[in-house]
Amino acid sequence: MPTLEAVFRINDRYTSAINKIMASTTTAENKLKAISNTTDIFNKKLSDIKTGASFGIGGITSLVGALKGLAAAYLTVQAAKKGMEISDNYTNTAARLKLINDGLQTNAELQDKIFKAAERSRGSYTAMADSVAKMGLLAKDAFTGNDELIAFTELVQKSFKVGGASAQEQQAGLYQLTQAMAAGKLQGDEFRSIMENAPMIADAIAKFTGKSKGELKKMSADGVITADIIKNAMFKASEDINKKFETMPRTFGDVFTQFGNK
């Protein structure tokens, strides 16, 4: 079985190749023209199939050739659609990040900070950028700036990883946490979601407040677990979170996530 070191070497070589490919990528206008041309080819192949089928048995060869061309055209269209989907996601996320930029860096520098945070937490760049953008838009007043926001989101991501949360659980937990930070307090559904999907975050709040998890439930009901308590609890627990995170084995999933980031 190949070692992770071998995978990393392969990753480096393929990353270099992908960078060369990306360097030669044209503008979005050219992509749209390419898709338009591909669609024309696709329609032409459909016309060819109808023509070939009308010849009966004698048209079989023509029909087979048309089907091969149709399959190739279909795959090209699907690849183009996937490329446009990735491009749209990146464009939309970049636009939201521009809205939360505190002006202490360029948009490119902000994206680079998020990319590095995603790499450190072994998470997806797009997921991390989306989380930062949503948290920044909905709970801007809870943070002193972009650096604190990114650091907080990185700790949350690592907490989910250590807690063994699935991708769906991470998404649900992060959504509820964002809602809590925006509302200024953690209670109700948000509290229950964090207790279930992010035990390390719950532990951090319990240690910071000196309360048991049972007592946290009452604090939540009283609405006294504020956004400041959540934030300060996470930063106070950062050393413990980072230590536990470093003991987590790097999986093949982590490798390919980072490969996808690059």
PDB file of C-alpha atoms in Angstrom:
ATOM      1  CA  MET A   1       0.000   0.000   0.000  1.00  0.00           C
ATOM      2  CA  PRO A   2       1.469   3.400  -0.922  1.00  0.00           C
ATOM      3  CA  THR A   3       2.588   5.550   1.984  1.00  0.00           C
ATOM      4  CA  LEU A   4       1.262   9.039   2.595  1.00  0.00           C
ATOM      5  CA  GLU A   5       4.711  10.370   1.656  1.00  0.00           C
ATOM      6  CA  ALA A   6       4.324   8.760  -1.746  1.00  0.00           C
ATOM      7  CA  VAL A   7       0.888  10.272  -2.110  1.00  0.00           C
ATOM      8  CA  PHE A   8       2.272  13.694  -1.251  1.00  0.00           C
ATOM      9  CA  ARG A   9       5.006  13.288  -3.923  1.00  0.00           C
ATOM     10  CA  ILE A  10       2.357  12.364  -6.462  1.00  0.00           C
ATOM     11  CA  ASN A  11       0.258  15.280  -5.261  1.00  0.00           C
ATOM     12  CA  ASP A  12       3.185  17.690  -5.791  1.00  0.00           C
ATOM     13  CA  ARG A  13       3.793  16.443  -9.335  1.00  0.00           C
ATOM     14  CA  TYR A  14       0.128  16.657 -10.268  1.00  0.00           C
ATOM     15  CA  THR A  15      -0.199  20.048  -8.603  1.00  0.00           C
ATOM     16  CA  SER A  16       2.603  21.327 -10.828  1.00  0.00           C
ATOM     17  CA  ALA A  17       0.863  19.955 -13.878  1.00  0.00           C
ATOM     18  CA  ILE A  18      -2.484  21.431 -12.855  1.00  0.00           C
ATOM     19  CA  ASN A  19      -0.892  24.818 -12.238  1.00  0.00           C
ATOM     20  CA  LYS A  20       0.420  24.794 -15.815  1.00  0.00           C
ATOM     21  CA  ILE A  21      -3.033  23.914 -17.088  1.00  0.00           C
ATOM     22  CA  MET A  22      -4.662  26.636 -14.991  1.00  0.00           C
ATOM     23  CA  ALA A  23      -2.126  29.175 -16.257  1.00  0.00           C
ATOM     24  CA  SER A  24      -3.344  28.566 -19.794  1.00  0.00           C
ATOM     25  CA  THR A  25      -7.069  28.879 -18.913  1.00  0.00           C
ATOM     26  CA  THR A  26      -8.789  31.687 -20.820  1.00  0.00           C
ATOM     27  CA  THR A  27     -11.422  34.137 -19.647  1.00  0.00           C
ATOM     28  CA  ALA A  28     -15.001  33.263 -18.748  1.00  0.00           C
ATOM     29  CA  GLU A  29     -16.108  34.673 -22.094  1.00  0.00           C
ATOM     30  CA  ASN A  30     -14.064  32.090 -23.947  1.00  0.00           C
ATOM     31  CA  LYS A  31     -15.483  29.356 -21.722  1.00  0.00           C
ATOM     32  CA  LEU A  32     -19.001  30.412 -22.613  1.00  0.00           C
ATOM     33  CA  LYS A  33     -18.111  30.412 -26.307  1.00  0.00           C
ATOM     34  CA  ALA A  34     -16.667  26.918 -25.935  1.00  0.00           C
ATOM     35  CA  ILE A  35     -19.860  25.677 -24.294  1.00  0.00           C
ATOM     36  CA  SER A  36     -21.921  27.269 -27.057  1.00  0.00           C
ATOM     37  CA  ASN A  37     -19.812  25.525 -29.692  1.00  0.00           C
ATOM     38  CA  THR A  38     -20.096  22.232 -27.829  1.00  0.00           C
ATOM     39  CA  THR A  39     -23.867  22.578 -27.695  1.00  0.00           C
ATOM     40  CA  ASP A  40     -23.918  23.087 -31.464  1.00  0.00           C
ATOM     41  CA  ILE A  41     -21.893  19.887 -31.881  1.00  0.00           C
ATOM     42  CA  PHE A  42     -24.256  18.048 -29.554  1.00  0.00           C
ATOM     43  CA  ASN A  43     -27.283  19.154 -31.596  1.00  0.00           C
ATOM     44  CA  LYS A  44     -25.510  18.194 -34.835  1.00  0.00           C
ATOM     45  CA  LYS A  45     -24.901  14.684 -33.459  1.00  0.00           C
ATOM     46  CA  LEU A  46     -28.591  14.332 -32.636  1.00  0.00           C
ATOM     47  CA  SER A  47     -29.407  15.287 -36.214  1.00  0.00           C
ATOM     48  CA  ASP A  48     -26.875  12.729 -37.478  1.00  0.00           C
ATOM     49  CA  ILE A  49     -28.526   9.983 -35.425  1.00  0.00           C
ATOM     50  CA  LYS A  50     -31.925  10.767 -36.931  1.00  0.00           C
ATOM     51  CA  THR A  51     -30.426  10.695 -40.429  1.00  0.00           C
ATOM     52  CA  GLY A  52     -28.547   7.416 -39.808  1.00  0.00           C
ATOM     53  CA  ALA A  53     -31.601   5.714 -38.291  1.00  0.00           C
ATOM     54  CA  SER A  54     -33.703   6.484 -41.384  1.00  0.00           C
ATOM     55  CA  PHE A  55     -31.423   4.276 -43.512  1.00  0.00           C
ATOM     56  CA  GLY A  56     -32.467   1.048 -41.726  1.00  0.00           C
ATOM     57  CA  ILE A  57     -29.870  -1.758 -41.576  1.00  0.00           C
ATOM     58  CA  GLY A  58     -27.667  -0.037 -44.120  1.00  0.00           C
ATOM     59  CA  GLY A  59     -27.409   2.945 -41.840  1.00  0.00           C
ATOM     60  CA  ILE A  60     -26.049   1.002 -38.835  1.00  0.00           C
ATOM     61  CA  THR A  61     -22.433   2.033 -39.451  1.00  0.00           C
ATOM     62  CA  SER A  62     -23.467   5.648 -39.712  1.00  0.00           C
ATOM     63  CA  LEU A  63     -25.595   5.307 -36.582  1.00  0.00           C
ATOM     64  CA  VAL A  64     -22.754   3.778 -34.532  1.00  0.00           C
ATOM     65  CA  GLY A  65     -20.395   6.537 -35.601  1.00  0.00           C
ATOM     66  CA  ALA A  66     -22.975   9.154 -34.699  1.00  0.00           C
ATOM     67  CA  LEU A  67     -23.520   7.563 -31.275  1.00  0.00           C
ATOM     68  CA  LYS A  68     -19.777   7.635 -30.567  1.00  0.00           C
ATOM     69  CA  GLY A  69     -19.671  11.285 -31.496  1.00  0.00           C
ATOM     70  CA  LEU A  70     -22.731  11.957 -29.358  1.00  0.00           C
ATOM     71  CA  ALA A  71     -21.119  10.283 -26.339  1.00  0.00           C
ATOM     72  CA  ALA A  72     -17.960  12.373 -26.764  1.00  0.00           C
ATOM     73  CA  ALA A  73     -20.026  15.528 -27.134  1.00  0.00           C
ATOM     74  CA  TYR A  74     -22.046  14.662 -24.007  1.00  0.00           C
ATOM     75  CA  LEU A  75     -18.892  14.172 -21.922  1.00  0.00           C
ATOM     76  CA  THR A  76     -17.507  17.464 -23.174  1.00  0.00           C
ATOM     77  CA  VAL A  77     -20.722  19.260 -22.202  1.00  0.00           C
ATOM     78  CA  GLN A  78     -20.687  17.666 -18.725  1.00  0.00           C
ATOM     79  CA  ALA A  79     -17.045  18.681 -18.179  1.00  0.00           C
ATOM     80  CA  ALA A  80     -17.827  22.219 -19.289  1.00  0.00           C
ATOM     81  CA  LYS A  81     -20.849  22.376 -16.957  1.00  0.00           C
ATOM     82  CA  LYS A  82     -18.712  21.191 -14.028  1.00  0.00           C
ATOM     83  CA  GLY A  83     -16.095  23.803 -14.850  1.00  0.00           C
ATOM     84  CA  MET A  84     -18.735  26.524 -14.898  1.00  0.00           C
ATOM     85  CA  GLU A  85     -20.158  25.281 -11.581  1.00  0.00           C
ATOM     86  CA  ILE A  86     -16.732  25.524  -9.937  1.00  0.00           C
ATOM     87  CA  SER A  87     -16.195  28.943 -11.480  1.00  0.00           C
ATOM     88  CA  ASP A  88     -19.597  30.184 -10.283  1.00  0.00           C
ATOM     89  CA  ASN A  89     -19.000  28.930  -6.718  1.00  0.00           C
ATOM     90  CA  TYR A  90     -15.605  30.624  -6.605  1.00  0.00           C
ATOM     91  CA  THR A  91     -16.998  33.878  -8.031  1.00  0.00           C
ATOM     92  CA  ASN A  92     -19.924  34.000  -5.590  1.00  0.00           C
ATOM     93  CA  THR A  93     -17.713  33.244  -2.579  1.00  0.00           C
ATOM     94  CA  ALA A  94     -15.158  35.856  -3.658  1.00  0.00           C
ATOM     95  CA  ALA A  95     -17.953  38.423  -3.962  1.00  0.00           C
ATOM     96  CA  ARG A  96     -19.176  37.712  -0.425  1.00  0.00           C
ATOM     97  CA  LEU A  97     -15.632  37.904   0.950  1.00  0.00           C
ATOM     98  CA  LYS A  98     -15.270  41.304  -0.688  1.00  0.00           C
ATOM     99  CA  LEU A  99     -18.284  42.472   1.308  1.00  0.00           C
ATOM    100  CA  ILE A 100     -16.699  41.527   4.647  1.00  0.00           C
ATOM    101  CA  ASN A 101     -13.156  42.722   3.921  1.00  0.00           C
ATOM    102  CA  ASP A 102     -12.154  45.031   6.784  1.00  0.00           C
ATOM    103  CA  GLY A 103      -9.790  46.937   4.499  1.00  0.00           C
ATOM    104  CA  LEU A 104      -6.599  45.766   6.215  1.00  0.00           C
ATOM    105  CA  GLN A 105      -5.697  43.629   3.192  1.00  0.00           C
ATOM    106  CA  THR A 106      -6.596  43.189  -0.446  1.00  0.00           C
ATOM    107  CA  ASN A 107      -9.228  40.659  -1.462  1.00  0.00           C
ATOM    108  CA  ALA A 108      -6.505  38.380  -2.799  1.00  0.00           C
ATOM    109  CA  GLU A 109      -4.661  38.565   0.539  1.00  0.00           C
ATOM    110  CA  LEU A 110      -7.885  37.791   2.401  1.00  0.00           C
ATOM    111  CA  GLN A 111      -8.460  34.739   0.223  1.00  0.00           C
ATOM    112  CA  ASP A 112      -4.873  33.634   0.817  1.00  0.00           C
ATOM    113  CA  LYS A 113      -5.346  33.866   4.598  1.00  0.00           C
ATOM    114  CA  ILE A 114      -8.445  31.689   4.350  1.00  0.00           C
ATOM    115  CA  PHE A 115      -6.650  29.217   2.086  1.00  0.00           C
ATOM    116  CA  LYS A 116      -3.839  28.819   4.632  1.00  0.00           C
ATOM    117  CA  ALA A 117      -6.378  28.355   7.452  1.00  0.00           C
ATOM    118  CA  ALA A 118      -8.113  25.650   5.388  1.00  0.00           C
ATOM    119  CA  GLU A 119      -4.793  23.906   4.800  1.00  0.00           C
ATOM    120  CA  ARG A 120      -3.906  24.005   8.508  1.00  0.00           C
ATOM    121  CA  SER A 121      -7.295  22.553   9.468  1.00  0.00           C
ATOM    122  CA  ARG A 122      -7.238  20.005   6.582  1.00  0.00           C
ATOM    123  CA  GLY A 123     -10.505  21.359   5.301  1.00  0.00           C
ATOM    124  CA  SER A 124     -11.916  22.464   1.978  1.00  0.00           C
ATOM    125  CA  TYR A 125     -10.983  25.996   0.924  1.00  0.00           C
ATOM    126  CA  THR A 126     -14.427  26.642  -0.560  1.00  0.00           C
ATOM    127  CA  ALA A 127     -16.156  25.415   2.607  1.00  0.00           C
ATOM    128  CA  MET A 128     -13.857  27.523   4.804  1.00  0.00           C
ATOM    129  CA  ALA A 129     -14.314  30.625   2.636  1.00  0.00           C
ATOM    130  CA  ASP A 130     -18.071  30.136   2.628  1.00  0.00           C
ATOM    131  CA  SER A 131     -18.104  29.820   6.437  1.00  0.00           C
ATOM    132  CA  VAL A 132     -15.970  32.931   6.917  1.00  0.00           C
ATOM    133  CA  ALA A 133     -18.158  34.892   4.510  1.00  0.00           C
ATOM    134  CA  LYS A 134     -21.416  33.846   6.205  1.00  0.00           C
ATOM    135  CA  MET A 135     -20.046  34.437   9.706  1.00  0.00           C
ATOM    136  CA  GLY A 136     -18.662  37.801   8.642  1.00  0.00           C
ATOM    137  CA  LEU A 137     -21.943  38.907   7.076  1.00  0.00           C
ATOM    138  CA  LEU A 138     -24.265  37.649   9.819  1.00  0.00           C
ATOM    139  CA  ALA A 139     -22.104  38.115  12.929  1.00  0.00           C
ATOM    140  CA  LYS A 140     -19.728  40.905  11.976  1.00  0.00           C
ATOM    141  CA  ASP A 141     -20.038  42.702  15.329  1.00  0.00           C
ATOM    142  CA  ALA A 142     -18.842  39.620  17.219  1.00  0.00           C
ATOM    143  CA  PHE A 143     -15.283  39.963  15.845  1.00  0.00           C
ATOM    144  CA  THR A 144     -12.652  42.684  15.871  1.00  0.00           C
ATOM    145  CA  GLY A 145     -11.623  42.010  12.279  1.00  0.00           C
ATOM    146  CA  ASN A 146     -10.998  39.451   9.566  1.00  0.00           C
ATOM    147  CA  ASP A 147      -7.957  37.901  11.265  1.00  0.00           C
ATOM    148  CA  GLU A 148      -9.917  37.103  14.430  1.00  0.00           C
ATOM    149  CA  LEU A 149     -12.837  35.797  12.353  1.00  0.00           C
ATOM    150  CA  ILE A 150     -10.580  33.470  10.337  1.00  0.00           C
ATOM    151  CA  ALA A 151      -8.763  32.230  13.452  1.00  0.00           C
ATOM    152  CA  PHE A 152     -12.114  31.490  15.127  1.00  0.00           C
ATOM    153  CA  THR A 153     -13.415  29.599  12.085  1.00  0.00           C
ATOM    154  CA  GLU A 154     -10.193  27.582  11.890  1.00  0.00           C
ATOM    155  CA  LEU A 155     -10.542  26.520  15.544  1.00  0.00           C
ATOM    156  CA  VAL A 156     -14.168  25.545  14.946  1.00  0.00           C
ATOM    157  CA  GLN A 157     -13.160  23.441  11.934  1.00  0.00           C
ATOM    158  CA  LYS A 158     -10.455  21.682  13.956  1.00  0.00           C
ATOM    159  CA  SER A 159     -12.922  21.075  16.792  1.00  0.00           C
ATOM    160  CA  PHE A 160     -15.322  19.371  14.408  1.00  0.00           C
ATOM    161  CA  LYS A 161     -12.475  17.245  13.062  1.00  0.00           C
ATOM    162  CA  VAL A 162     -11.340  16.122  16.515  1.00  0.00           C
ATOM    163  CA  GLY A 163     -14.931  15.434  17.541  1.00  0.00           C
ATOM    164  CA  GLY A 164     -15.385  13.079  14.595  1.00  0.00           C
ATOM    165  CA  ALA A 165     -18.278  15.012  13.060  1.00  0.00           C
ATOM    166  CA  SER A 166     -19.308  14.000   9.559  1.00  0.00           C
ATOM    167  CA  ALA A 167     -19.462  16.552   6.757  1.00  0.00           C
ATOM    168  CA  GLN A 168     -23.223  16.850   7.247  1.00  0.00           C
ATOM    169  CA  GLU A 169     -22.844  17.255  11.019  1.00  0.00           C
ATOM    170  CA  GLN A 170     -20.149  19.891  10.515  1.00  0.00           C
ATOM    171  CA  GLN A 171     -22.413  21.796   8.143  1.00  0.00           C
ATOM    172  CA  ALA A 172     -25.344  21.632  10.567  1.00  0.00           C
ATOM    173  CA  GLY A 173     -23.205  22.583  13.556  1.00  0.00           C
ATOM    174  CA  LEU A 174     -21.524  25.475  11.778  1.00  0.00           C
ATOM    175  CA  TYR A 175     -24.875  26.797  10.563  1.00  0.00           C
ATOM    176  CA  GLN A 176     -26.271  26.779  14.104  1.00  0.00           C
ATOM    177  CA  LEU A 177     -23.095  28.340  15.515  1.00  0.00           C
ATOM    178  CA  THR A 178     -23.271  31.112  12.900  1.00  0.00           C
ATOM    179  CA  GLN A 179     -26.898  31.738  13.861  1.00  0.00           C
ATOM    180  CA  ALA A 180     -25.932  31.910  17.528  1.00  0.00           C
ATOM    181  CA  MET A 181     -23.070  34.342  16.891  1.00  0.00           C
ATOM    182  CA  ALA A 182     -25.390  36.516  14.790  1.00  0.00           C
ATOM    183  CA  ALA A 183     -28.078  36.498  17.487  1.00  0.00           C
ATOM    184  CA  GLY A 184     -25.480  37.264  20.163  1.00  0.00           C
ATOM    185  CA  LYS A 185     -26.272  34.216  22.302  1.00  0.00           C
ATOM    186  CA  LEU A 186     -26.373  30.420  22.179  1.00  0.00           C
ATOM    187  CA  GLN A 187     -29.719  28.877  23.085  1.00  0.00           C
ATOM    188  CA  GLY A 188     -32.512  26.626  21.815  1.00  0.00           C
ATOM    189  CA  ASP A 189     -31.821  24.630  18.635  1.00  0.00           C
ATOM    190  CA  GLU A 190     -28.392  26.214  18.277  1.00  0.00           C
ATOM    191  CA  PHE A 191     -27.348  24.969  21.725  1.00  0.00           C
ATOM    192  CA  ARG A 192     -28.657  21.440  21.091  1.00  0.00           C
ATOM    193  CA  SER A 193     -26.855  21.243  17.750  1.00  0.00           C
ATOM    194  CA  ILE A 194     -23.531  22.323  19.250  1.00  0.00           C
ATOM    195  CA  MET A 195     -23.875  19.826  22.114  1.00  0.00           C
ATOM    196  CA  GLU A 196     -24.551  17.008  19.638  1.00  0.00           C
ATOM    197  CA  ASN A 197     -22.232  17.868  16.747  1.00  0.00           C
ATOM    198  CA  ALA A 198     -19.397  19.814  18.382  1.00  0.00           C
ATOM    199  CA  PRO A 199     -18.574  18.360  21.821  1.00  0.00           C
ATOM    200  CA  MET A 200     -15.184  20.121  21.912  1.00  0.00           C
ATOM    201  CA  ILE A 201     -16.883  23.504  21.549  1.00  0.00           C
ATOM    202  CA  ALA A 202     -19.268  22.602  24.358  1.00  0.00           C
ATOM    203  CA  ASP A 203     -16.280  21.509  26.484  1.00  0.00           C
ATOM    204  CA  ALA A 204     -14.501  24.793  25.776  1.00  0.00           C
ATOM    205  CA  ILE A 205     -17.539  26.803  26.900  1.00  0.00           C
ATOM    206  CA  ALA A 206     -17.951  24.648  30.034  1.00  0.00           C
ATOM    207  CA  LYS A 207     -14.293  25.110  31.031  1.00  0.00           C
ATOM    208  CA  PHE A 208     -14.344  28.820  30.289  1.00  0.00           C
ATOM    209  CA  THR A 209     -17.457  29.427  32.402  1.00  0.00           C
ATOM    210  CA  GLY A 210     -16.545  26.884  35.106  1.00  0.00           C
ATOM    211  CA  LYS A 211     -19.868  25.139  34.620  1.00  0.00           C
ATOM    212  CA  SER A 212     -20.815  21.524  33.944  1.00  0.00           C
ATOM    213  CA  LYS A 213     -22.527  20.593  30.687  1.00  0.00           C
ATOM    214  CA  GLY A 214     -25.741  20.136  32.647  1.00  0.00           C
ATOM    215  CA  GLU A 215     -25.440  23.677  33.951  1.00  0.00           C
ATOM    216  CA  LEU A 216     -24.780  24.932  30.429  1.00  0.00           C
ATOM    217  CA  LYS A 217     -28.295  23.819  29.501  1.00  0.00           C
ATOM    218  CA  LYS A 218     -29.777  26.154  32.112  1.00  0.00           C
ATOM    219  CA  MET A 219     -27.438  28.957  31.019  1.00  0.00           C
ATOM    220  CA  SER A 220     -28.647  28.432  27.481  1.00  0.00           C
ATOM    221  CA  ALA A 221     -32.288  28.573  28.553  1.00  0.00           C
ATOM    222  CA  ASP A 222     -31.556  31.833  30.384  1.00  0.00           C
ATOM    223  CA  GLY A 223     -29.827  33.238  27.274  1.00  0.00           C
ATOM    224  CA  VAL A 224     -26.574  34.040  29.072  1.00  0.00           C
ATOM    225  CA  ILE A 225     -24.162  32.116  26.788  1.00  0.00           C
ATOM    226  CA  THR A 226     -23.248  35.182  24.739  1.00  0.00           C
ATOM    227  CA  ALA A 227     -21.271  35.448  21.515  1.00  0.00           C
ATOM    228  CA  ASP A 228     -18.356  36.885  23.503  1.00  0.00           C
ATOM    229  CA  ILE A 229     -18.357  33.856  25.819  1.00  0.00           C
ATOM    230  CA  ILE A 230     -18.319  31.486  22.830  1.00  0.00           C
ATOM    231  CA  LYS A 231     -15.505  33.362  21.107  1.00  0.00           C
ATOM    232  CA  ASN A 232     -13.356  33.790  24.205  1.00  0.00           C
ATOM    233  CA  ALA A 233     -13.920  30.165  25.225  1.00  0.00           C
ATOM    234  CA  MET A 234     -12.664  28.961  21.838  1.00  0.00           C
ATOM    235  CA  PHE A 235      -9.545  31.124  21.919  1.00  0.00           C
ATOM    236  CA  LYS A 236      -8.765  30.107  25.495  1.00  0.00           C
ATOM    237  CA  ALA A 237      -9.063  26.440  24.468  1.00  0.00           C
ATOM    238  CA  SER A 238      -6.975  26.941  21.301  1.00  0.00           C
ATOM    239  CA  GLU A 239      -3.847  25.267  22.698  1.00  0.00           C
ATOM    240  CA  ASP A 240      -5.805  22.185  23.760  1.00  0.00           C
ATOM    241  CA  ILE A 241      -7.711  22.059  20.455  1.00  0.00           C
ATOM    242  CA  ASN A 242      -4.518  22.356  18.403  1.00  0.00           C
ATOM    243  CA  LYS A 243      -2.735  19.682  20.464  1.00  0.00           C
ATOM    244  CA  LYS A 244      -5.552  17.193  20.008  1.00  0.00           C
ATOM    245  CA  PHE A 245      -5.872  18.072  16.333  1.00  0.00           C
ATOM    246  CA  GLU A 246      -2.186  17.360  15.731  1.00  0.00           C
ATOM    247  CA  THR A 247      -2.635  13.835  17.104  1.00  0.00           C
ATOM    248  CA  MET A 248      -5.287  13.076  14.494  1.00  0.00           C
ATOM    249  CA  PRO A 249      -3.886  10.908  11.679  1.00  0.00           C
ATOM    250  CA  ARG A 250      -3.778  12.433   8.226  1.00  0.00           C
ATOM    251  CA  THR A 251      -6.181  10.428   6.094  1.00  0.00           C
ATOM    252  CA  PHE A 252      -6.322   9.909   2.350  1.00  0.00           C
ATOM    253  CA  GLY A 253      -9.449  12.043   2.435  1.00  0.00           C
ATOM    254  CA  ASP A 254      -7.360  14.881   3.911  1.00  0.00           C
ATOM    255  CA  VAL A 255      -4.760  14.436   1.174  1.00  0.00           C
ATOM    256  CA  PHE A 256      -7.277  14.656  -1.636  1.00  0.00           C
ATOM    257  CA  THR A 257      -9.077  17.581   0.001  1.00  0.00           C
ATOM    258  CA  GLN A 258      -5.813  19.515   0.004  1.00  0.00           C
ATOM    259  CA  PHE A 259      -5.140  18.354  -3.538  1.00  0.00           C
ATOM    260  CA  GLY A 260      -8.550  19.741  -4.490  1.00  0.00           C
ATOM    261  CA  ASN A 261      -7.724  23.058  -2.778  1.00  0.00           C
ATOM    262  CA  LYS A 262      -4.645  23.466  -4.906  1.00  0.00           C
TER     263      LYS A 262
END
